[in-house]
Amino acid sequence: MEQITSFLPILLMIAVVYLFMIRPQMKRQKDEKKFGEALKRGDRVITKSGLHGKILELNESTVVLESGAGKMIFERSALSLELTRKLNEPAKAAVVKKK
């Protein structure tokens, strides 16, 4: 019984690390993967570096974006889920208000 109580703090620390660090990171990766798979032509997106654009073409690992500077090729992983979500939310909220 004494051995179990000596390992209890270590087990508790492992559980806390899993709940507060590993699990949220896994969820974020899963959401990013879904976002990358759900992209389609015509979607408005923002890259992680802040470039706004519209998707013209989709390939396996790259995306061709049209922006004010012209057409540019980016990796799918360069598109930001969080920034794109913020960009598209006001448009959805405006549609809901009109109904």
Coordinates of C-alpha atoms in Angstrom, one line a residue, residues 17-96:
V17 CA -0.3 16.8 -18.4
Y18 CA -2.5 14.6 -20.6
L19 CA -5.7 16.5 -19.8
F20 CA -4.3 20.0 -20.2
M21 CA -1.6 19.6 -22.8
I22 CA -1.8 16.5 -24.9
R23 CA -5.5 16.1 -25.4
P24 CA -6.2 19.7 -26.6
Q25 CA -3.2 19.5 -29.0
M26 CA -4.7 16.3 -30.5
K27 CA -8.1 17.9 -30.9
R28 CA -6.5 21.0 -32.6
Q29 CA -4.6 18.7 -35.0
K30 CA -7.8 16.8 -35.8
D31 CA -9.7 20.1 -36.5
E32 CA -6.8 21.4 -38.7
K33 CA -6.9 18.1 -40.7
K34 CA -10.7 18.4 -41.2
F35 CA -10.4 22.0 -42.3
G36 CA -7.8 21.1 -44.9
E37 CA -9.9 18.3 -46.3
A38 CA -13.1 20.5 -46.4
L39 CA -11.5 23.3 -48.5
K40 CA -13.0 23.9 -51.9
R41 CA -12.7 26.3 -54.8
G42 CA -14.0 29.7 -54.1
D43 CA -13.4 29.6 -50.3
R44 CA -12.0 32.8 -48.8
V45 CA -9.1 32.0 -46.5
I46 CA -6.3 33.6 -44.5
T47 CA -2.8 32.1 -44.4
K48 CA -0.9 31.9 -41.1
S49 CA 1.3 34.8 -42.3
G50 CA -1.9 37.0 -42.7
L51 CA -2.4 36.9 -46.5
H52 CA -6.1 37.1 -47.5
G53 CA -7.1 35.2 -50.6
K54 CA -9.6 33.2 -52.5
I55 CA -8.9 29.6 -53.5
L56 CA -8.5 29.1 -57.2
E57 CA -7.1 25.5 -57.4
L58 CA -6.5 22.7 -55.0
N59 CA -3.9 20.0 -55.3
E60 CA -2.9 17.2 -53.0
S61 CA -0.6 19.4 -50.8
T62 CA -0.8 22.8 -52.4
V63 CA -3.4 25.6 -52.9
V64 CA -3.4 28.4 -55.5
L65 CA -4.7 31.6 -53.9
E66 CA -5.8 34.7 -55.7
S67 CA -5.1 37.9 -53.8
G68 CA -4.5 41.6 -54.5
A69 CA -0.9 40.7 -55.4
G70 CA -1.9 38.0 -58.0
K71 CA -1.9 34.3 -57.9
M72 CA 0.3 32.5 -55.3
I73 CA 1.0 28.9 -54.4
F74 CA 0.9 27.9 -50.8
E75 CA 1.1 24.6 -48.9
R76 CA -2.3 23.5 -47.4
S77 CA -0.6 23.6 -44.0
A78 CA 0.0 27.4 -44.4
L79 CA -3.7 28.1 -44.2
S80 CA -5.0 29.2 -40.8
L81 CA -8.1 27.5 -39.3
E82 CA -8.6 30.1 -36.6
L83 CA -8.1 33.2 -38.8
T84 CA -10.2 31.8 -41.6
R85 CA -13.0 31.0 -39.1
K86 CA -13.0 34.6 -37.9
L87 CA -13.1 35.9 -41.4
N88 CA -16.1 33.8 -42.4
E89 CA -18.1 34.1 -39.1
P90 CA -19.3 37.7 -39.7
A91 CA -20.7 36.8 -43.1
K92 CA -22.7 33.9 -41.5
A93 CA -24.0 36.1 -38.7
A94 CA -25.2 38.7 -41.3
V95 CA -27.1 35.9 -43.2
V96 CA -28.8 34.8 -39.9

